[in-house]
Coordinates of C-alpha atoms in Angstrom, one line a residue:
Chain A
X81 CA -32.5 -101.5 57.0
X82 CA -31.8 -100.7 53.3
X83 CA -33.7 -103.8 52.2
X84 CA -36.8 -101.8 54.0
X85 CA -36.2 -98.7 52.3
X86 CA -38.1 -97.8 48.9
X87 CA -36.6 -97.5 45.6
X88 CA -36.9 -93.7 46.1
X89 CA -35.1 -94.0 49.4
X90 CA -32.5 -95.8 48.0
X91 CA -31.8 -93.9 45.0
X92 CA -31.7 -90.8 47.2
X93 CA -28.8 -92.4 49.0
X94 CA -27.2 -93.2 46.2
X95 CA -26.6 -89.7 45.3
X96 CA -24.3 -89.4 48.2
X97 CA -23.2 -93.2 48.2
X98 CA -23.2 -94.2 44.3
X99 CA -22.8 -98.0 45.5
X100 CA -26.5 -97.7 47.1
X101 CA -27.8 -98.0 43.6
X102 CA -26.6 -101.5 43.4
X103 CA -29.9 -102.5 45.4
X104 CA -32.0 -101.0 42.6
X105 CA -30.2 -103.3 40.2
X106 CA -30.5 -106.5 42.7
X107 CA -34.1 -105.7 43.2
X108 CA -35.2 -105.3 39.3
X109 CA -32.8 -106.4 37.1
X110 CA -34.4 -110.0 36.8
X111 CA -37.7 -108.1 36.0
X112 CA -36.1 -105.5 33.2
X113 CA -34.1 -108.4 31.7
X114 CA -37.0 -110.7 31.4
X115 CA -39.2 -108.0 29.4
X116 CA -36.3 -107.5 26.9
X117 CA -35.7 -111.2 26.7
X118 CA -39.3 -111.5 25.3
X119 CA -38.6 -108.9 22.9
X120 CA -35.5 -109.4 21.7
X121 CA -32.7 -112.1 20.9
X122 CA -30.4 -113.0 23.9
X123 CA -27.5 -110.9 23.3
X124 CA -29.4 -107.6 22.6
X125 CA -31.6 -108.4 25.8
X126 CA -28.6 -108.5 27.9
X127 CA -27.1 -105.2 26.6
X128 CA -30.1 -103.4 26.8
X129 CA -30.8 -104.7 30.2
X130 CA -27.3 -103.5 31.3
X131 CA -27.5 -100.5 29.5
X132 CA -30.4 -99.6 31.1
X133 CA -29.2 -99.6 34.8
X134 CA -25.9 -97.4 33.5
X135 CA -28.6 -94.8 31.9
X136 CA -30.6 -94.9 35.1
X137 CA -27.5 -94.8 37.5
X138 CA -26.5 -91.8 35.3
X139 CA -29.6 -90.3 35.5
X140 CA -30.6 -91.0 39.1
X141 CA -30.7 -87.4 40.1
X142 CA -33.6 -86.8 38.0
X143 CA -35.7 -89.5 39.4
X144 CA -39.1 -88.4 40.9
X145 CA -38.4 -89.5 44.2
X146 CA -42.0 -88.8 45.1
X147 CA -42.6 -92.2 43.6
X148 CA -41.6 -95.0 45.7
X149 CA -41.3 -97.7 43.2
X150 CA -38.6 -97.1 40.5
X151 CA -40.3 -100.2 38.2
X152 CA -41.7 -98.0 36.0
X153 CA -39.0 -95.5 35.6
X154 CA -36.3 -98.3 34.5
X155 CA -38.9 -100.1 32.5
X156 CA -39.5 -96.6 30.7
X157 CA -35.7 -96.3 30.2
X158 CA -35.6 -100.0 28.7
X159 CA -38.4 -99.3 26.7
X160 CA -36.4 -96.1 25.2
X161 CA -33.2 -97.9 24.8
X162 CA -35.1 -101.0 23.2
X163 CA -36.7 -98.4 20.5
X164 CA -33.0 -98.1 18.6
X165 CA -33.2 -101.6 18.3
X166 CA -36.9 -102.0 16.9
X167 CA -35.6 -102.6 13.5
X168 CA -34.0 -105.9 15.2
X169 CA -37.2 -106.7 16.8
X170 CA -39.3 -106.5 13.6
X171 CA -36.8 -108.7 11.5
X172 CA -37.0 -111.4 14.2
X173 CA -40.9 -111.3 14.6
X174 CA -41.2 -111.6 10.7
X175 CA -38.7 -114.3 10.6
X176 CA -40.9 -116.0 13.4
X177 CA -44.0 -115.5 11.2
X178 CA -42.2 -116.6 8.2
X179 CA -41.1 -120.0 9.4
X180 CA -43.9 -120.9 11.9
X181 CA -46.7 -123.1 10.8
X182 CA -49.6 -121.3 9.0
X183 CA -52.1 -120.2 11.3
X184 CA -55.8 -121.4 10.7
X185 CA -59.2 -119.8 11.1
X186 CA -61.1 -120.3 14.3
X187 CA -59.6 -121.9 17.6
X188 CA -62.7 -123.4 19.2
X189 CA -62.1 -126.7 20.5
X190 CA -58.4 -127.1 20.4
X191 CA -56.1 -127.2 23.3
X192 CA -54.6 -123.8 24.6
X193 CA -51.1 -124.4 24.3
X194 CA -51.8 -126.1 20.7
X195 CA -53.4 -122.8 20.1
X196 CA -50.4 -120.5 21.2
X197 CA -48.2 -122.8 18.7
X198 CA -50.3 -122.8 15.7
X199 CA -50.9 -118.7 16.3
X200 CA -47.3 -118.1 16.9
X201 CA -46.7 -117.3 13.5
X202 CA -49.8 -114.8 13.3
X203 CA -49.2 -113.5 16.5
X204 CA -45.6 -112.6 15.4
X205 CA -46.6 -111.0 12.1
X206 CA -49.3 -108.9 14.0
X207 CA -46.8 -107.6 16.6
X208 CA -44.3 -106.7 13.9
X209 CA -47.3 -104.9 12.1
X210 CA -48.3 -103.0 15.3
X211 CA -47.2 -99.4 15.4
X212 CA -43.9 -99.0 17.7
X213 CA -46.0 -96.7 20.0
X214 CA -48.7 -99.5 20.7
X215 CA -46.5 -102.3 20.9
X216 CA -44.3 -100.5 23.6
X217 CA -47.7 -100.0 25.5
X218 CA -48.7 -103.6 25.1
X219 CA -45.3 -105.1 25.8
X220 CA -45.2 -103.0 29.0
X221 CA -48.6 -104.6 29.9
X222 CA -48.1 -107.8 29.2
X223 CA -44.5 -108.8 29.5
X224 CA -43.2 -106.1 32.0
X225 CA -46.7 -106.6 34.0
X226 CA -47.0 -102.7 34.7
X227 CA -50.3 -101.3 35.1
X228 CA -51.9 -98.9 33.1
X229 CA -50.9 -95.8 35.3
X230 CA -47.5 -97.4 35.9
X231 CA -47.3 -97.5 31.7
X232 CA -48.3 -93.6 31.7
X233 CA -45.7 -93.0 34.2
X234 CA -43.0 -95.2 32.3
X235 CA -43.5 -93.7 29.0
X236 CA -44.3 -90.1 30.4
X237 CA -47.8 -89.9 28.3
X238 CA -51.1 -89.3 30.0
X239 CA -53.2 -92.2 31.1
X240 CA -55.9 -91.8 28.4
X241 CA -53.5 -92.2 25.8
X242 CA -52.3 -95.5 27.0
X243 CA -56.0 -96.7 27.2
X244 CA -56.6 -95.6 23.8
X245 CA -53.3 -97.2 22.3
X246 CA -54.1 -100.5 24.2
X247 CA -57.5 -100.5 22.8
X248 CA -55.8 -100.1 19.3
X249 CA -53.5 -102.6 19.7
X250 CA -55.3 -105.2 21.0
X251 CA -58.1 -104.6 18.1
X252 CA -55.2 -105.1 15.8
X253 CA -54.1 -108.0 17.4
X254 CA -57.5 -109.7 17.7
X255 CA -58.2 -109.1 14.1
X256 CA -55.3 -110.4 12.8
X257 CA -55.4 -113.7 15.2
X258 CA -59.0 -114.3 13.9
X259 CA -60.1 -114.0 17.6
X260 CA -63.0 -111.8 16.4
X261 CA -66.0 -113.1 14.5
X262 CA -65.2 -113.0 10.8
X263 CA -61.6 -112.6 11.0
X264 CA -59.1 -115.1 9.4
X265 CA -55.5 -115.0 10.7
X266 CA -54.3 -116.4 7.3
X267 CA -56.3 -113.7 5.5
X268 CA -55.0 -111.3 7.9
X269 CA -51.3 -112.3 7.1
X270 CA -51.8 -112.4 3.3
X271 CA -52.9 -109.0 3.2
X272 CA -50.6 -107.4 5.7
X273 CA -48.5 -104.5 4.6
X274 CA -45.3 -105.2 6.8
X275 CA -44.0 -108.3 4.5
X276 CA -40.6 -108.7 3.1
Chain B
X5 CA -57.8 -118.0 25.0
X6 CA -57.7 -114.3 24.2
X7 CA -55.1 -112.4 22.7
X8 CA -53.3 -111.2 26.1
X9 CA -53.0 -115.0 27.1
X10 CA -51.3 -115.8 23.7
X11 CA -49.2 -113.0 24.4
X12 CA -48.0 -114.2 27.6
X13 CA -47.2 -117.4 26.1
X14 CA -45.0 -116.0 23.2
X15 CA -41.6 -116.7 23.8
X16 CA -42.1 -117.5 27.2
X17 CA -39.5 -120.3 27.0
X18 CA -36.8 -117.6 26.3
X19 CA -37.1 -116.0 29.5
X20 CA -33.8 -117.2 31.5
X21 CA -31.6 -115.7 33.9
X22 CA -27.8 -116.5 33.3
X23 CA -26.0 -115.5 36.4
X24 CA -22.7 -114.7 34.2
X25 CA -24.8 -112.0 32.0
X26 CA -26.3 -110.9 35.8
X27 CA -22.8 -110.5 36.9
X28 CA -21.4 -108.8 34.0
X29 CA -24.3 -106.3 34.1
X30 CA -23.5 -105.8 37.8
X31 CA -19.8 -105.6 37.2
X32 CA -20.6 -102.6 34.4
X33 CA -22.6 -100.8 37.0
X34 CA -20.0 -101.5 39.8
X35 CA -17.5 -99.8 37.5
X36 CA -19.7 -96.7 36.9
X37 CA -20.0 -96.4 40.9
X38 CA -16.1 -96.5 40.8
X39 CA -16.0 -93.5 38.0
X40 CA -18.7 -91.6 40.2
X41 CA -17.1 -91.9 43.3
X42 CA -13.8 -90.8 42.1
X43 CA -16.0 -87.8 40.6
X44 CA -15.4 -88.4 36.8
X45 CA -18.2 -87.2 34.6
X46 CA -20.9 -89.7 34.3
X47 CA -21.0 -91.5 31.0
X48 CA -23.3 -93.8 29.6
X49 CA -21.2 -96.9 28.4
X50 CA -22.2 -100.1 26.3
X51 CA -22.6 -103.0 28.6
X52 CA -20.9 -106.3 28.5
X53 CA -22.9 -108.9 26.2
X54 CA -22.5 -112.7 25.6
X55 CA -21.0 -114.4 22.6
X56 CA -21.4 -113.1 19.4
X57 CA -23.8 -115.9 18.4
X58 CA -25.5 -117.0 21.2
X59 CA -26.9 -120.6 21.1
X60 CA -30.3 -119.5 20.5
X61 CA -29.3 -116.9 18.1
X62 CA -27.3 -119.5 16.2
X63 CA -30.1 -121.9 16.0
X64 CA -32.4 -119.1 14.8
X65 CA -30.1 -118.3 12.0
X66 CA -29.6 -121.6 10.9
X67 CA -33.6 -122.0 11.0
X68 CA -34.0 -118.6 8.9
X69 CA -31.4 -119.5 6.7
X70 CA -33.5 -122.2 5.3
X71 CA -36.0 -119.8 4.2
X72 CA -35.9 -116.9 1.7
X73 CA -35.6 -114.6 4.8
X74 CA -31.8 -115.3 5.3
X75 CA -30.7 -112.6 2.8
X76 CA -32.7 -109.9 4.9
X77 CA -31.8 -111.3 8.2
X78 CA -28.1 -111.0 7.3
X79 CA -28.7 -107.5 5.9
X80 CA -30.1 -106.5 9.1
X81 CA -27.3 -107.6 11.2
X82 CA -25.1 -105.6 9.0
X83 CA -26.9 -102.5 9.3
X84 CA -27.4 -102.8 13.3
X85 CA -27.5 -99.7 15.2
X86 CA -24.2 -98.3 17.3
X87 CA -23.8 -95.2 18.7
X88 CA -20.6 -93.7 17.4
X89 CA -18.4 -96.0 15.2
X90 CA -20.2 -97.1 12.1
X91 CA -22.9 -99.2 13.1
X92 CA -21.9 -102.7 12.2
X93 CA -18.5 -102.3 13.2
X94 CA -19.8 -101.1 16.7
X95 CA -22.2 -103.7 17.0
X96 CA -19.3 -106.5 16.6
X97 CA -16.8 -104.8 18.6
X98 CA -19.5 -104.9 21.7
X99 CA -20.3 -108.6 20.9
X100 CA -16.7 -109.3 20.6
X101 CA -16.3 -107.5 24.0
X102 CA -18.7 -109.6 25.7
X103 CA -16.9 -113.0 24.1
X104 CA -13.5 -111.5 25.6
X105 CA -15.2 -111.0 29.1
X106 CA -16.6 -114.1 29.0
X107 CA -12.9 -115.9 28.5
X108 CA -11.6 -118.5 30.8
X109 CA -8.3 -119.5 31.8
X110 CA -5.3 -118.2 33.6
X111 CA -4.5 -114.5 32.9
X112 CA -1.0 -114.7 30.9
X113 CA 1.0 -112.5 33.6
X114 CA 4.4 -113.9 34.1
X115 CA 5.7 -114.2 37.6
X116 CA 9.1 -112.4 38.2
X117 CA 11.7 -114.6 36.4
X118 CA 9.1 -115.8 34.0
X119 CA 9.2 -114.4 30.1
X120 CA 6.4 -113.4 28.2
X121 CA 6.6 -115.1 24.8
X122 CA 5.3 -113.9 21.6
X123 CA 5.7 -115.2 17.8
X124 CA 4.4 -113.0 14.9
X125 CA 4.8 -113.2 11.1
X126 CA 5.4 -109.9 9.7
X127 CA 5.8 -108.3 6.3
X128 CA 6.9 -104.7 5.5
X129 CA 8.0 -102.7 2.4
X130 CA 11.2 -101.7 2.8
X131 CA 13.9 -99.9 1.1
X132 CA 17.6 -100.6 1.8
X133 CA 21.1 -99.3 1.0
X134 CA 23.1 -102.6 2.5
X135 CA 25.4 -101.6 5.3
X136 CA 23.6 -98.2 5.5
X137 CA 20.4 -98.0 6.4
X138 CA 17.0 -99.8 6.2
X139 CA 13.8 -97.6 5.8
X140 CA 10.7 -98.8 6.7
X141 CA 7.3 -98.3 4.8
X142 CA 8.9 -96.2 2.4
X143 CA 11.9 -94.2 1.6
X144 CA 15.0 -92.4 3.1
X145 CA 15.8 -89.2 1.7
X146 CA 19.5 -88.5 2.5
X147 CA 20.5 -85.2 3.6
X148 CA 22.3 -83.6 0.5
X149 CA 23.6 -81.0 2.6
X150 CA 26.2 -83.0 3.9
X151 CA 29.2 -85.0 2.2
X152 CA 27.8 -88.3 3.7
X153 CA 24.6 -87.6 2.5
X154 CA 25.7 -86.6 -1.0
X155 CA 27.6 -90.0 -0.9
X156 CA 24.8 -91.8 -0.2
X157 CA 22.5 -90.2 -2.4
X158 CA 24.6 -92.0 -5.1
X159 CA 23.7 -95.3 -4.0
X160 CA 21.0 -97.0 -5.5
X161 CA 18.9 -98.4 -2.7
X162 CA 16.7 -102.0 -2.8
X163 CA 12.9 -101.8 -2.3
X164 CA 11.0 -104.8 -1.6
X165 CA 8.6 -106.4 0.8
X166 CA 10.4 -108.3 3.2
X167 CA 8.7 -111.0 5.3
X168 CA 10.0 -112.2 8.6
X169 CA 9.1 -114.2 11.5
X170 CA 9.7 -112.6 15.0
X171 CA 9.9 -114.1 18.4
X172 CA 10.2 -112.3 21.4
X173 CA 11.0 -113.4 25.1
X174 CA 9.7 -110.3 27.3
X175 CA 10.8 -110.0 30.7
X176 CA 10.7 -106.8 33.4
X177 CA 13.7 -107.9 35.2
X178 CA 15.6 -110.1 33.2
X179 CA 17.4 -109.9 30.0
X180 CA 15.1 -110.4 27.3
X181 CA 15.5 -111.7 23.9
X182 CA 14.2 -111.4 20.3
X183 CA 14.8 -113.3 17.5
X184 CA 13.9 -112.3 13.8
X185 CA 14.3 -114.9 10.8
X186 CA 13.6 -113.3 7.2
X187 CA 11.8 -115.0 4.6
X188 CA 12.4 -114.7 0.9
X189 CA 11.8 -110.7 -0.2
X190 CA 9.3 -110.0 -3.0
X191 CA 10.4 -107.4 -5.3
X192 CA 8.0 -104.9 -6.9
X193 CA 9.8 -106.0 -10.1
X194 CA 11.6 -108.6 -11.7
X195 CA 14.0 -106.3 -13.1
X196 CA 14.4 -104.9 -9.2
X197 CA 15.0 -108.5 -8.1
X198 CA 17.5 -109.2 -11.1
X199 CA 19.4 -106.2 -9.9
X200 CA 19.7 -107.3 -6.3
X201 CA 20.8 -110.8 -7.2
X202 CA 23.5 -109.2 -9.5
X203 CA 24.5 -107.1 -6.4
X204 CA 24.8 -110.3 -4.5
X205 CA 21.4 -110.4 -2.9
X206 CA 22.3 -108.0 0.1
X207 CA 20.0 -108.3 2.8
X208 CA 18.1 -105.2 5.2
X209 CA 19.1 -104.8 8.2
X210 CA 19.3 -106.6 10.8
X211 CA 19.8 -109.7 8.6
X212 CA 23.1 -109.0 7.2
X213 CA 24.8 -111.7 9.3
X214 CA 27.5 -110.8 12.1
X215 CA 27.9 -107.3 11.0
X216 CA 24.8 -106.4 12.1
X217 CA 26.0 -107.3 15.7
X218 CA 27.5 -104.2 16.0
X219 CA 23.9 -102.9 15.9
X220 CA 23.3 -104.2 19.4
X221 CA 25.9 -102.4 21.6
X222 CA 25.3 -104.3 25.3
X223 CA 23.5 -107.0 24.2
X224 CA 24.5 -110.6 23.6
X225 CA 24.1 -112.0 20.4
X226 CA 22.9 -115.3 20.5
X227 CA 23.1 -116.0 16.6
X228 CA 23.7 -113.7 13.5
X229 CA 24.2 -115.0 10.2
X230 CA 22.4 -114.3 6.9
X231 CA 19.2 -114.0 7.2
X232 CA 18.9 -114.9 11.2
X233 CA 19.5 -112.1 14.2
X234 CA 19.0 -113.3 17.6
X235 CA 19.8 -111.1 20.6
X236 CA 19.7 -110.7 24.0
X237 CA 19.4 -107.2 25.7
X238 CA 19.4 -106.0 29.2
X239 CA 16.7 -103.3 28.2
X240 CA 13.6 -102.5 25.6
X241 CA 11.6 -105.8 25.6
X242 CA 9.9 -105.6 28.9
X243 CA 6.2 -105.6 28.7
X244 CA 3.7 -103.1 30.2
X245 CA 1.9 -103.6 33.4
X246 CA -1.7 -103.2 32.7
X247 CA -3.0 -103.9 36.2
X248 CA -4.0 -99.9 36.6
X249 CA -5.9 -99.4 33.5
X250 CA -9.4 -99.4 33.7
X251 CA -11.8 -102.3 33.0
X252 CA -14.6 -100.3 31.9
X253 CA -14.7 -98.7 28.3
X254 CA -15.5 -95.1 29.2
X255 CA -12.9 -95.3 32.0
X256 CA -10.3 -96.8 29.8
X257 CA -10.6 -93.9 27.3
X258 CA -10.6 -91.4 30.0
X259 CA -7.5 -92.9 31.0
X260 CA -5.8 -92.8 27.5
X261 CA -7.1 -88.9 27.2
X262 CA -5.7 -88.3 30.8
X263 CA -2.1 -89.3 29.6
X264 CA -2.0 -86.8 27.1
X265 CA 0.5 -83.9 27.7
X266 CA -1.4 -80.7 28.7
X267 CA -2.4 -78.7 25.6
X268 CA -1.9 -81.6 23.2
X269 CA -5.2 -82.8 21.4
X270 CA -5.3 -86.6 20.8
X271 CA -4.3 -87.2 16.8
X272 CA -6.5 -88.8 14.4
X273 CA -6.7 -92.5 14.9
X274 CA -4.4 -92.1 18.3
X275 CA -7.0 -93.7 20.5
X276 CA -7.6 -96.6 18.3
X277 CA -3.9 -97.2 17.8
X278 CA -3.1 -97.1 21.7
X279 CA -6.0 -99.5 22.3
X280 CA -4.8 -102.2 20.0
X281 CA -1.5 -101.7 21.4
X282 CA -3.2 -102.9 24.7
X283 CA -4.8 -105.6 22.9
X284 CA -1.9 -107.1 20.9
X285 CA -0.1 -108.0 24.0
X286 CA -0.9 -111.3 25.6
X287 CA -0.8 -110.0 29.0
X288 CA -4.1 -108.4 28.9
X289 CA -6.9 -109.9 31.4
X290 CA -10.3 -110.9 29.9
X291 CA -12.1 -108.0 31.8
X292 CA -9.3 -105.7 30.2
X293 CA -9.6 -107.1 26.8
X294 CA -13.5 -106.9 27.0
X295 CA -13.0 -102.6 27.9
X296 CA -10.7 -102.3 24.9
X297 CA -13.0 -103.8 22.6
X298 CA -15.9 -101.8 24.2
X299 CA -13.7 -98.6 23.8
X300 CA -13.0 -99.4 20.5
X301 CA -16.6 -99.7 19.8
X302 CA -16.8 -96.3 20.7
X303 CA -14.6 -94.6 18.2
X304 CA -16.1 -93.2 15.6
X305 CA -15.1 -93.7 11.9
X306 CA -14.4 -97.3 11.7
X307 CA -15.6 -99.4 9.2
X308 CA -16.0 -103.3 9.4
X309 CA -14.9 -106.3 6.9
X310 CA -16.5 -109.5 7.8
X311 CA -14.6 -111.5 4.9
X312 CA -11.3 -110.5 6.0
X313 CA -8.4 -113.1 6.4
X314 CA -5.0 -112.1 8.1
X315 CA -1.4 -112.4 6.5
X316 CA -1.5 -116.3 6.7
X317 CA -4.8 -116.8 5.5
X318 CA -7.1 -117.2 8.8
X319 CA -10.7 -115.7 8.0
X320 CA -11.9 -113.1 10.4
X321 CA -13.4 -109.6 10.8
X322 CA -11.6 -106.8 10.3
X323 CA -12.4 -103.2 11.4
X324 CA -10.4 -100.3 10.0
X325 CA -9.8 -96.6 10.5
X326 CA -8.5 -94.3 7.8
X327 CA -6.3 -91.5 9.0
X328 CA -7.5 -88.3 7.3
X329 CA -4.9 -86.1 8.8
X330 CA -1.1 -87.0 9.1
X331 CA -0.4 -88.1 13.0
X332 CA 2.4 -89.1 15.3
X333 CA 0.8 -92.3 14.8
X334 CA 0.0 -92.7 11.2
X335 CA 0.2 -91.0 7.8
X336 CA -2.7 -89.6 6.3
X337 CA -4.1 -91.9 3.3
X338 CA -3.3 -95.3 5.3
X339 CA -6.0 -97.5 6.2
X340 CA -5.2 -99.5 9.1
X341 CA -7.1 -103.0 9.4
X342 CA -7.7 -104.7 12.7
X343 CA -8.4 -108.1 12.0
X344 CA -9.6 -110.6 14.8
X345 CA -11.8 -113.5 15.1
X346 CA -15.1 -112.6 16.4
X347 CA -16.0 -115.7 18.1
X348 CA -13.1 -116.2 20.2
X349 CA -11.7 -112.7 20.5
X350 CA -8.4 -113.6 19.6
X351 CA -6.5 -111.4 17.5
X352 CA -5.1 -112.4 14.2
X353 CA -3.2 -109.8 12.7
X354 CA -3.0 -106.0 11.7
X355 CA -2.2 -104.5 8.2
X356 CA -1.6 -101.0 7.0
X357 CA -2.8 -100.6 3.6
X358 CA -2.2 -97.6 1.0
X359 CA -5.9 -96.2 0.7
X360 CA -4.5 -93.0 -0.9
X361 CA -1.4 -93.3 -2.6
X362 CA -1.5 -89.6 -3.5
X363 CA -1.2 -88.6 0.2
X364 CA 1.1 -91.5 1.3
X365 CA 4.0 -90.8 -1.5
X366 CA 3.2 -87.5 -2.3
X367 CA 4.3 -86.2 -6.1
X368 CA 7.5 -84.3 -5.1
X369 CA 8.5 -87.6 -3.5
X370 CA 8.1 -89.6 -6.3
X371 CA 10.7 -88.0 -8.3
X372 CA 13.1 -89.2 -5.5
X373 CA 11.5 -92.8 -5.4
X374 CA 10.3 -93.8 -8.8
X375 CA 9.2 -97.3 -7.4
X376 CA 6.6 -95.2 -5.5
X377 CA 4.7 -94.7 -8.8
X378 CA 4.1 -98.5 -9.3
X379 CA 2.2 -98.5 -5.6
X380 CA -1.4 -98.6 -6.3
X381 CA -4.4 -98.2 -3.7
X382 CA -5.2 -101.3 -1.7
X383 CA -1.4 -102.2 -1.5
X384 CA -0.6 -103.6 1.7
X385 CA 2.2 -101.8 3.3
X386 CA 3.1 -103.1 6.5
X387 CA 1.3 -106.6 8.2
X388 CA 1.4 -108.6 11.1
X389 CA 0.1 -112.1 12.0
X390 CA -0.1 -112.9 15.6
X391 CA 0.9 -116.6 15.8
X392 CA 1.5 -117.6 19.4
X393 CA 1.7 -116.3 23.1
X394 CA 2.2 -117.6 26.4
X395 CA 4.4 -117.8 29.3
X396 CA 8.0 -119.5 29.3
X397 CA 10.4 -120.1 32.3
X398 CA 13.3 -119.0 30.3
X399 CA 14.5 -117.2 27.3
X400 CA 15.5 -120.1 25.8
X401 CA 12.2 -122.0 25.8
X402 CA 9.1 -121.8 23.8
X403 CA 5.4 -122.7 25.1
X404 CA 4.8 -126.5 24.6
X405 CA 8.5 -127.4 25.7
X406 CA 10.2 -126.4 22.1
X407 CA 13.6 -125.2 22.8
X408 CA 15.2 -125.1 19.6
X409 CA 14.8 -122.1 16.9
X410 CA 11.6 -122.7 14.7
X411 CA 13.0 -121.8 11.6
X412 CA 16.0 -120.8 10.0
X413 CA 16.5 -119.6 6.3
X414 CA 18.7 -118.0 3.6
X415 CA 16.6 -115.3 1.9
X416 CA 17.0 -115.6 -1.8

């Protein structure tokens, strides 16, 4: 039964019968698309998601068939494709930062939903200010829901590098959001070097 | 709440699965399967996309425009990336491909016995010697090694921008019909116009009246009078059957390449011209039109003008290509502008602009054609606006039930 086959088996079968690759699309398109929707405007997300599967199909012979799950590989392709659109991602994040309500220091005693809304601008600003390799790791962790070993596989980097990038990224984020003692999101925003 | 929790909620509201977008992506992949099954080389291609400005993006842009960020945003969109065509042009063409793919309504393919109707408005720089010849776009050099050529060389031609409206009823199995109605010519100088008036205002072919009917042997002349030619011909105005063309941009380009005779490389600008030739016919399906826009996006060397307008003033975007080498398709030094509405993917027009007069009108010819010296860079040499298209049941019918000629004229 094709549904019971691992991704690896399906990709293997698609080398002889290209249409078999359709099952990979069915299994993972929504997840890849959702991840990209978090990062990009709708039309760009649509395009990159679709292109991810075209690139994956063209490169299926290079898929490491010792790995049963193709998700890390697909998210890796999507992330690589997304890099050429990073500029747009930054423009949108900075736009959100510019038009969102001012963040304020401290979040104690405020409902989480309200916090999220209030910190939307500072968060966008902080994400825009992250180095792209740190942003990729963070986005794959949170929005693609990949584990650290899977992120390492997706980006073809050592697990230790994932860990250190993640640590730096989170540190920057927490600092910018005032989630560490003494840090003020407004001040963090004002001293950011990623502005217009 | 920590940083990861905040991030999980950030822009969560825009995660939505649109079945149409998913289906388009699946179709793009299936086209790739077909290509692979057919043994063609695997090629990366752009994917179908949704409208140029999705609702979210439109709202986003509107909101951002209220801030000082608007200018930066606009600039960023212009400078967006694309692999081969100039980035902005490629991006817009891909977005227009998505718009075209999403078009609904019946495909305008006539049944046997029906006609494909097209109405266009055109202007062209013409040179003519009444009753002898009409040259399009430039001038004619008579062959003075023959008596006829020597006699012709003694006649002084008229040169003007000639406007006309063209209607075509195209059938693959019935006599097709063409109707041309000329407007008022625009001369390069008032002196040239005065000379023309003194000569009796003779018109270029085929607008000279009944005697022009001789130019359509075997045809049935419906109407021929000064400024109007209306003729039915057994052959000549059928329309191309696009049903066998691929619906995937890379495969479509491959099909164009494969039509090329062995050993003959593609000409400069040929692929763009051939793609537009498909697009400007009204019988392309949404999928084919999307593939054409997608294939155009992959052609290198195209520029984008977001502030273009067509011959009748309709605003749109223009992508353009300037021929660097003379080819069977275009002279060197001519820039061809392809104008369309990116919001609907509707074609508006096409124009040929003299980008480099020295290439278009070489110095050796300028002695023979003094008027060419007055042609400056930026002059539009030939232009068309696509006005109306549809399917009709007879060559006497127009879309929306109109059956009488839409215009008559006596160009003066």
